[in-house]
Amino acid sequence: MALSGLLDAHTLPVAGQFFIEIFCGSAAMTLGLMLSSVPCLKPWDCKYGEQFDVSTEGWILLQLIFAGRIISAHFGTPCKSLTWARWPQLRDWDHPLGLPGLGPSAQKLVDTGNDLLDFTWQCCMALLSMHAYFSIENPERSWLWYIGNFLDLSEQKGVAMTRFLFRNFGVPFYKPTLVLHNTPTLHLLRAVSYTHLTLPTIYSV
């Protein structure tokens, strides 16, 4: 069985302290850490079933954080309503939590996005309070980086921003991506201090 199939088919053993990938997509980070013998919980994503929906079951992850079982977490928080690439925009500089007067379907998309943002922030603050580690990944051009809770999170002691230039094999363009984190390894990739007004000064890898 392929390793990716293992994630889909089995519950990973739970004993000790773990890394977890939340909103995992293809779960590439989990696979890489498993290959490096890092203890991992099964990654969380709605594609694995309703029991992995953080809007109803996220309290389980918060309990595991406060119990000291989750000591590192990576969040690939969905950016459907957050990306600057979508049109029409659902947010702007004056309304980063959502434009007024949106239609029902657009408002539902914004509300869902805000709920996922709030869950991400709660988990990161919980991890910080437990002296554990977190990382949040989103496109560089995402409204996430301009929402108050995440601006405040970026100012916490030990928290930093690292910029990556992702590119699929053979594709001529890059996708600038930011990771907000308190992870020592990612700190080594930073060349200068981060401010939200000087994105080009972030070291790229």
Coordinates of C-alpha atoms in Angstrom, one line a residue, residues 39-129:
P39 CA 5.2 10.7 15.6
C40 CA 2.1 12.0 13.8
L41 CA -1.6 11.9 14.4
K42 CA -3.8 11.2 11.4
P43 CA -4.1 14.6 9.6
W44 CA -7.5 16.4 9.8
D45 CA -9.5 17.3 6.7
C46 CA -13.2 17.1 5.9
K47 CA -12.4 14.7 3.0
Y48 CA -11.7 12.0 5.7
G49 CA -15.3 12.3 7.0
E50 CA -17.6 14.4 9.2
Q51 CA -15.6 13.3 12.3
F52 CA -12.7 15.5 10.9
D53 CA -14.8 18.6 10.6
V54 CA -13.3 21.2 12.9
S55 CA -16.5 23.2 13.0
T56 CA -18.2 20.4 15.0
E57 CA -15.3 18.3 16.3
G58 CA -12.5 20.8 16.7
W59 CA -12.9 20.8 20.5
I60 CA -11.2 17.4 20.4
L61 CA -8.0 19.0 19.1
L62 CA -8.1 21.8 21.6
Q63 CA -8.4 19.2 24.4
L64 CA -5.4 17.3 23.0
I65 CA -3.4 20.5 22.9
F66 CA -4.2 21.4 26.5
A67 CA -3.5 17.8 27.5
G68 CA 0.0 18.1 26.1
R69 CA -0.5 15.4 23.5
I70 CA -0.3 17.7 20.5
I71 CA 3.0 19.6 20.7
S72 CA 3.2 20.8 17.1
A73 CA 0.5 21.6 14.5
H74 CA 0.5 22.9 11.0
F75 CA -2.6 24.7 9.6
G76 CA -3.3 25.0 5.9
T77 CA -6.3 27.2 6.6
P78 CA -8.6 27.3 3.5
C79 CA -8.4 30.6 1.7
K80 CA -11.5 30.4 -0.6
S81 CA -12.9 33.7 0.8
L82 CA -9.5 35.1 1.7
T83 CA -7.4 35.1 -1.5
W84 CA -6.9 38.3 -3.4
A85 CA -7.1 36.3 -6.6
R86 CA -10.9 35.7 -6.5
W87 CA -13.4 38.0 -8.2
P88 CA -15.6 39.5 -7.0
Q89 CA -13.7 40.2 -3.7
L90 CA -15.6 39.3 -0.5
R91 CA -13.3 41.4 1.8
D92 CA -11.4 44.6 1.6
W93 CA -9.0 46.8 3.6
D94 CA -11.8 48.3 5.6
H95 CA -13.7 45.0 6.0
P96 CA -11.2 42.2 6.3
L97 CA -13.9 40.0 8.0
G98 CA -16.3 40.5 5.1
L99 CA -17.9 43.2 3.0
P100 CA -21.3 44.4 4.1
G101 CA -24.3 43.6 1.9
L102 CA -23.1 40.3 0.5
G103 CA -25.6 37.9 -1.0
P104 CA -26.6 34.7 0.9
S105 CA -24.1 32.4 -0.8
A106 CA -21.2 34.8 -0.5
Q107 CA -22.0 35.6 3.1
K108 CA -22.1 31.9 3.9
L109 CA -18.6 31.5 2.3
V110 CA -17.3 34.4 4.4
D111 CA -18.9 33.1 7.6
T112 CA -17.4 29.7 7.1
G113 CA -14.0 31.2 6.4
N114 CA -14.2 33.3 9.5
D115 CA -15.1 30.3 11.6
L116 CA -12.0 28.5 10.3
L117 CA -9.9 31.5 11.0
D118 CA -11.2 31.7 14.6
F119 CA -10.5 28.0 15.1
T120 CA -6.9 28.3 13.7
W121 CA -6.2 31.3 16.0
Q122 CA -7.6 29.6 19.1
C123 CA -5.4 26.5 18.5
C124 CA -2.3 28.6 17.9
M125 CA -2.9 30.6 21.1
A126 CA -3.5 27.3 23.0
L127 CA -0.2 25.9 21.6
L128 CA 1.6 29.0 22.6
S129 CA 0.2 28.8 26.1

